[in-house]
mmCIF file of C-alpha atoms in Angstrom:
data_model
loop_
_atom_site.group_PDB
_atom_site.id
_atom_site.type_symbol
_atom_site.label_atom_id
_atom_site.label_comp_id
_atom_site.label_asym_id
_atom_site.label_seq_id
_atom_site.Cartn_x
_atom_site.Cartn_y
_atom_site.Cartn_z
ATOM 1 C CA GLY R 8 14.883 -10.066 -6.618
ATOM 2 C CA ASP R 9 13.751 -8.297 -3.049
ATOM 3 C CA SER R 10 9.863 -10.310 -1.508
ATOM 4 C CA VAL R 11 8.055 -10.716 1.624
ATOM 5 C CA THR R 12 5.995 -13.293 2.509
ATOM 6 C CA GLN R 13 3.631 -13.185 5.051
ATOM 7 C CA MET R 14 1.253 -15.897 6.548
ATOM 8 C CA GLU R 15 -2.160 -16.863 4.639
ATOM 9 C CA GLY R 16 -5.389 -15.161 6.505
ATOM 10 C CA PRO R 17 -7.766 -14.626 7.717
ATOM 11 C CA VAL R 18 -6.400 -15.016 11.230
ATOM 12 C CA THR R 19 -9.488 -15.157 13.519
ATOM 13 C CA LEU R 20 -8.993 -14.439 17.095
ATOM 14 C CA SER R 21 -11.348 -13.311 20.451
ATOM 15 C CA GLU R 22 -10.989 -10.224 21.783
ATOM 16 C CA GLU R 23 -7.712 -9.825 24.729
ATOM 17 C CA ALA R 24 -5.933 -12.866 22.867
ATOM 18 C CA PHE R 25 -2.183 -12.490 21.602
ATOM 19 C CA LEU R 26 -1.582 -11.760 18.050
ATOM 20 C CA THR R 27 1.222 -12.852 16.035
ATOM 21 C CA ILE R 28 1.137 -12.414 12.033
ATOM 22 C CA ASN R 29 4.400 -13.942 10.822
ATOM 23 C CA CYS R 30 6.413 -12.322 8.168
ATOM 24 C CA THR R 31 9.525 -12.954 6.597
ATOM 25 C CA TYR R 32 11.670 -11.380 3.475
ATOM 26 C CA THR R 33 14.120 -12.101 1.331
ATOM 27 C CA ALA R 34 16.621 -8.920 0.394
ATOM 28 C CA THR R 35 19.780 -8.550 -1.152
ATOM 29 C CA GLY R 36 20.740 -5.331 0.506
ATOM 30 C CA TYR R 37 19.567 -3.927 4.128
ATOM 31 C CA PRO R 38 16.240 -2.888 3.610
ATOM 32 C CA SER R 39 14.288 -1.026 5.717
ATOM 33 C CA LEU R 40 11.205 -3.021 7.239
ATOM 34 C CA PHE R 41 7.036 -2.193 7.775
ATOM 35 C CA TRP R 42 3.879 -2.808 8.972
ATOM 36 C CA TYR R 43 0.857 -1.413 6.956
ATOM 37 C CA VAL R 44 -2.727 -1.417 8.033
ATOM 38 C CA GLN R 45 -5.639 -1.412 5.846
ATOM 39 C CA TYR R 46 -9.322 -0.971 7.662
ATOM 40 C CA PRO R 47 -12.112 -1.770 6.016
ATOM 41 C CA GLY R 48 -13.174 0.693 3.624
ATOM 42 C CA GLU R 49 -9.614 2.507 4.112
ATOM 43 C CA GLY R 50 -6.237 3.275 2.295
ATOM 44 C CA LEU R 51 -3.336 1.728 4.072
ATOM 45 C CA GLN R 52 -1.816 3.493 6.805
ATOM 46 C CA LEU R 53 1.811 2.869 8.081
ATOM 47 C CA LEU R 54 1.319 1.545 11.704
ATOM 48 C CA LEU R 55 5.417 1.119 12.412
ATOM 49 C CA LYS R 56 8.565 0.636 10.882
ATOM 50 C CA ALA R 57 12.296 -0.348 11.623
ATOM 51 C CA THR R 58 15.187 0.513 9.806
ATOM 52 C CA LYS R 59 17.987 -1.545 10.977
ATOM 53 C CA ALA R 60 18.706 -4.804 12.477
ATOM 54 C CA ASP R 61 17.329 -5.448 16.139
ATOM 55 C CA ASP R 62 15.312 -2.251 15.964
ATOM 56 C CA LYS R 63 11.778 -2.513 17.318
ATOM 57 C CA GLY R 64 9.221 -0.508 15.814
ATOM 58 C CA SER R 65 5.941 -0.310 18.065
ATOM 59 C CA ASN R 66 2.577 1.961 17.882
ATOM 60 C CA LYS R 67 -0.888 1.297 19.173
ATOM 61 C CA GLY R 68 0.334 -1.600 21.347
ATOM 62 C CA PHE R 69 1.790 -3.339 18.318
ATOM 63 C CA GLU R 70 5.134 -4.047 18.181
ATOM 64 C CA ALA R 71 7.933 -5.792 15.442
ATOM 65 C CA THR R 72 11.331 -6.536 15.940
ATOM 66 C CA TYR R 73 14.018 -6.207 12.608
ATOM 67 C CA ARG R 74 15.555 -9.825 12.836
ATOM 68 C CA LYS R 75 18.207 -9.943 10.116
ATOM 69 C CA GLU R 76 19.490 -13.602 11.162
ATOM 70 C CA THR R 77 15.922 -14.762 10.406
ATOM 71 C CA THR R 78 15.007 -12.411 8.058
ATOM 72 C CA SER R 79 12.150 -11.740 9.919
ATOM 73 C CA PHE R 80 9.572 -8.872 11.031
ATOM 74 C CA HIS R 81 6.720 -10.615 13.115
ATOM 75 C CA LEU R 82 3.815 -8.359 14.109
ATOM 76 C CA GLU R 83 2.933 -8.821 17.706
ATOM 77 C CA LYS R 84 0.537 -7.389 19.944
ATOM 78 C CA GLY R 85 -0.445 -8.557 23.564
ATOM 79 C CA SER R 86 -4.108 -8.112 23.653
ATOM 80 C CA VAL R 87 -6.245 -7.553 20.620
ATOM 81 C CA GLN R 88 -9.404 -5.666 20.257
ATOM 82 C CA VAL R 89 -12.492 -5.541 18.230
ATOM 83 C CA SER R 90 -11.229 -2.234 16.736
ATOM 84 C CA ASP R 91 -8.106 -4.391 15.450
ATOM 85 C CA SER R 92 -10.100 -6.295 12.756
ATOM 86 C CA ALA R 93 -8.234 -4.882 9.415
ATOM 87 C CA VAL R 94 -5.746 -6.534 6.711
ATOM 88 C CA TYR R 95 -1.968 -6.198 7.598
ATOM 89 C CA PHE R 96 0.687 -5.834 4.924
ATOM 90 C CA CYS R 97 4.219 -6.798 5.923
ATOM 91 C CA ALA R 98 6.441 -4.538 3.267
ATOM 92 C CA LEU R 99 10.222 -3.494 2.598
ATOM 93 C CA SER R 100 11.995 -0.935 1.056
ATOM 94 C CA ASP R 101 15.645 -0.457 0.452
ATOM 95 C CA LEU R 102 15.403 3.305 0.299
ATOM 96 C CA ARG R 103 17.576 3.615 -2.441
ATOM 97 C CA ASP R 104 14.308 4.366 -4.276
ATOM 98 C CA ASP R 105 10.900 5.405 -3.156
ATOM 99 C CA LYS R 106 9.406 1.839 -4.147
ATOM 100 C CA ILE R 107 7.671 -0.352 -1.407
ATOM 101 C CA ILE R 108 7.567 -4.246 -1.662
ATOM 102 C CA PHE R 109 4.405 -5.130 -0.053
ATOM 103 C CA GLY R 110 3.194 -8.384 1.171
ATOM 104 C CA LYS R 111 -0.098 -9.893 -0.332
ATOM 105 C CA GLY R 112 -1.752 -8.850 3.516
ATOM 106 C CA THR R 113 -3.506 -10.921 6.396
ATOM 107 C CA ARG R 114 -6.748 -10.457 6.998
ATOM 108 C CA LEU R 115 -7.334 -10.173 11.217
ATOM 109 C CA HIS R 116 -11.052 -10.805 12.526
ATOM 110 C CA ILE R 117 -11.445 -9.928 15.955
ATOM 111 C CA LEU R 118 -14.294 -11.490 17.803
ATOM 112 C CA PRO R 119 -15.931 -9.509 20.979
ATOM 113 C CA GLU T 3 -11.046 17.947 3.311
ATOM 114 C CA THR T 4 -7.453 16.052 4.179
ATOM 115 C CA GLY T 5 -5.082 13.547 3.643
ATOM 116 C CA VAL T 6 -5.794 11.853 0.000
ATOM 117 C CA THR T 7 -8.917 11.543 -1.460
ATOM 118 C CA GLN T 8 -10.030 9.270 -4.288
ATOM 119 C CA THR T 9 -13.298 9.784 -6.633
ATOM 120 C CA PRO T 10 -15.146 7.616 -7.473
ATOM 121 C CA ARG T 11 -15.161 5.534 -4.769
ATOM 122 C CA HIS T 12 -16.745 2.684 -7.090
ATOM 123 C CA LEU T 13 -16.628 2.394 -10.736
ATOM 124 C CA VAL T 14 -18.585 0.300 -13.074
ATOM 125 C CA MET T 15 -17.437 0.224 -16.945
ATOM 126 C CA GLY T 16 -17.780 -1.731 -20.310
ATOM 127 C CA MET T 17 -14.812 -2.723 -22.155
ATOM 128 C CA THR T 18 -15.467 -0.125 -24.615
ATOM 129 C CA ASN T 19 -15.680 2.693 -22.272
ATOM 130 C CA LYS T 20 -13.759 5.592 -21.209
ATOM 131 C CA LYS T 21 -13.370 6.960 -17.900
ATOM 132 C CA SER T 22 -11.375 8.523 -15.210
ATOM 133 C CA LEU T 23 -10.406 8.615 -11.511
ATOM 134 C CA LYS T 24 -9.052 11.156 -9.537
ATOM 135 C CA CYS T 25 -6.899 11.557 -6.347
ATOM 136 C CA GLU T 26 -6.123 14.772 -4.514
ATOM 137 C CA GLN T 27 -3.757 15.090 -1.707
ATOM 138 C CA HIS T 28 -3.871 18.046 0.886
ATOM 139 C CA LEU T 29 -0.728 17.100 2.544
ATOM 140 C CA GLY T 30 1.312 19.500 0.526
ATOM 141 C CA HIS T 31 3.471 16.294 -0.950
ATOM 142 C CA ASN T 32 5.641 16.453 -4.103
ATOM 143 C CA ALA T 33 5.142 12.668 -5.102
ATOM 144 C CA MET T 34 2.116 10.374 -5.855
ATOM 145 C CA TYR T 35 1.503 7.173 -6.826
ATOM 146 C CA TRP T 36 -0.989 4.627 -8.489
ATOM 147 C CA TYR T 37 -0.949 1.081 -7.237
ATOM 148 C CA LYS T 38 -3.554 -1.541 -8.035
ATOM 149 C CA GLN T 39 -4.241 -3.844 -5.174
ATOM 150 C CA SER T 40 -6.327 -7.058 -6.728
ATOM 151 C CA ALA T 41 -7.298 -10.285 -4.476
ATOM 152 C CA LYS T 42 -4.576 -12.338 -3.398
ATOM 153 C CA LYS T 43 -1.783 -10.653 -4.971
ATOM 154 C CA PRO T 44 0.884 -8.127 -3.370
ATOM 155 C CA LEU T 45 0.163 -4.244 -4.350
ATOM 156 C CA GLU T 46 1.057 -3.251 -7.855
ATOM 157 C CA LEU T 47 3.079 -0.316 -8.024
ATOM 158 C CA MET T 48 1.865 0.942 -11.363
ATOM 159 C CA PHE T 49 3.195 4.892 -11.570
ATOM 160 C CA VAL T 50 5.019 7.335 -9.791
ATOM 161 C CA TYR T 51 5.314 10.751 -9.859
ATOM 162 C CA ASN T 52 7.365 13.692 -8.378
ATOM 163 C CA PHE T 53 7.092 16.814 -8.701
ATOM 164 C CA LYS T 54 4.700 16.549 -11.766
ATOM 165 C CA GLU T 55 7.270 14.448 -14.001
ATOM 166 C CA GLN T 56 6.388 11.026 -14.516
ATOM 167 C CA THR T 57 9.622 8.825 -12.798
ATOM 168 C CA GLU T 58 8.480 5.080 -13.083
ATOM 169 C CA ASN T 59 6.240 3.144 -15.243
ATOM 170 C CA ASN T 60 6.026 -0.133 -14.232
ATOM 171 C CA SER T 61 5.314 -2.112 -17.618
ATOM 172 C CA VAL T 62 1.491 -0.975 -17.437
ATOM 173 C CA PRO T 63 -0.219 -1.210 -20.307
ATOM 174 C CA SER T 64 -1.079 1.451 -22.379
ATOM 175 C CA ARG T 65 -5.081 1.094 -21.714
ATOM 176 C CA PHE T 66 -4.013 3.097 -18.370
ATOM 177 C CA SER T 67 -2.780 6.610 -18.870
ATOM 178 C CA PRO T 68 -2.118 8.506 -16.106
ATOM 179 C CA GLU T 69 -1.917 12.168 -15.821
ATOM 180 C CA CYS T 70 -0.307 14.577 -13.012
ATOM 181 C CA PRO T 71 -1.221 18.519 -14.241
ATOM 182 C CA ASN T 72 0.136 19.425 -10.550
ATOM 183 C CA SER T 73 1.905 18.102 -7.251
ATOM 184 C CA SER T 74 -1.709 17.825 -5.407
ATOM 185 C CA HIS T 75 -3.826 16.229 -8.321
ATOM 186 C CA LEU T 76 -3.510 12.577 -10.172
ATOM 187 C CA PHE T 77 -5.550 10.978 -12.483
ATOM 188 C CA LEU T 78 -5.658 7.571 -14.119
ATOM 189 C CA HIS T 79 -7.679 7.785 -17.881
ATOM 190 C CA LEU T 80 -9.140 4.208 -18.651
ATOM 191 C CA HIS T 81 -10.208 2.967 -22.201
ATOM 192 C CA THR T 82 -10.946 -0.173 -23.608
ATOM 193 C CA LEU T 83 -10.100 -2.118 -20.369
ATOM 194 C CA GLN T 84 -10.305 -5.723 -19.922
ATOM 195 C CA PRO T 85 -12.188 -8.178 -17.264
ATOM 196 C CA GLU T 86 -8.758 -8.766 -15.693
ATOM 197 C CA ASP T 87 -8.504 -5.108 -14.675
ATOM 198 C CA SER T 88 -10.800 -5.164 -11.999
ATOM 199 C CA ALA T 89 -9.547 -4.361 -8.884
ATOM 200 C CA LEU T 90 -9.157 -1.606 -6.142
ATOM 201 C CA TYR T 91 -7.049 1.308 -7.392
ATOM 202 C CA LEU T 92 -4.969 2.939 -4.865
ATOM 203 C CA CYS T 93 -3.502 6.374 -4.782
ATOM 204 C CA ALA T 94 -0.573 7.211 -2.347
ATOM 205 C CA SER T 95 1.568 10.243 -1.896
ATOM 206 C CA SER T 96 4.857 11.160 0.047
ATOM 207 C CA GLN T 97 6.832 13.770 0.545
ATOM 208 C CA ASP T 98 9.605 13.553 -2.192
ATOM 209 C CA SER T 99 10.289 10.403 -4.181
ATOM 210 C CA ARG T 100 13.874 11.636 -4.436
ATOM 211 C CA ILE T 101 14.340 11.179 -0.560
ATOM 212 C CA PRO T 102 12.675 7.892 0.038
ATOM 213 C CA THR T 103 11.692 6.892 3.657
ATOM 214 C CA GLY T 104 9.038 4.010 2.836
ATOM 215 C CA GLU T 105 6.118 6.302 4.658
ATOM 216 C CA GLN T 106 3.333 6.866 2.167
ATOM 217 C CA TYR T 107 -0.045 8.059 2.569
ATOM 218 C CA PHE T 108 -2.737 6.234 0.595
ATOM 219 C CA GLY T 109 -6.544 7.215 -0.339
ATOM 220 C CA PRO T 110 -9.379 4.939 -0.084
ATOM 221 C CA GLY T 111 -9.201 3.612 -3.090
ATOM 222 C CA THR T 112 -11.816 2.829 -6.338
ATOM 223 C CA ARG T 113 -13.081 -0.172 -6.822
ATOM 224 C CA LEU T 114 -13.274 -0.709 -10.435
ATOM 225 C CA THR T 115 -15.762 -3.759 -12.177
ATOM 226 C CA VAL T 116 -15.149 -4.141 -15.614
ATOM 227 C CA THR T 117 -18.080 -5.976 -17.252
#
């Protein structure tokens, strides 16, 4: 079945560092891809999405490009802030139903 | 209140207790979901309701019993739970599960500990 694999955390970076969180997926069809973020004490929020190959999703300085050839959707940010500390979830949905398949999450710590 | 709210935020219960989790969404959505979030595991979808009708039961044990009296409210009734049921229980909503977009709105969760 469909699945999502993302890098284990925690990831610890200094403020203003470059961030990459790797995500790869396995799917039989052509899924839409998502990054959700969970700040401490809160539920998940949709951060960005891409619905077809070569699409780039972006929001709040974060970007991810849908790479069909490598089945990847890596999350990047050029300069992280302390407020970016959270757990990041890569996810996919084939949109045939409303099921979303989530990865295990990657915890990000940003040090001032 | 805005968004999706959940009460209580924390719950400790014994294995013989009966308790209920409550979720309310103020977004005008028609679909509501229960997820289980355990450490080191992906989010597990438990139940889906669309326009008050249950459309998904993901092989959840009968000690978890959902209830959806209207499109804005969702409950999860708990009885005779096991310690391995300790987890964060998240509620989510979306516009209409028959029109999937992948965009769901989550509450902050109820942290459940079963002793």
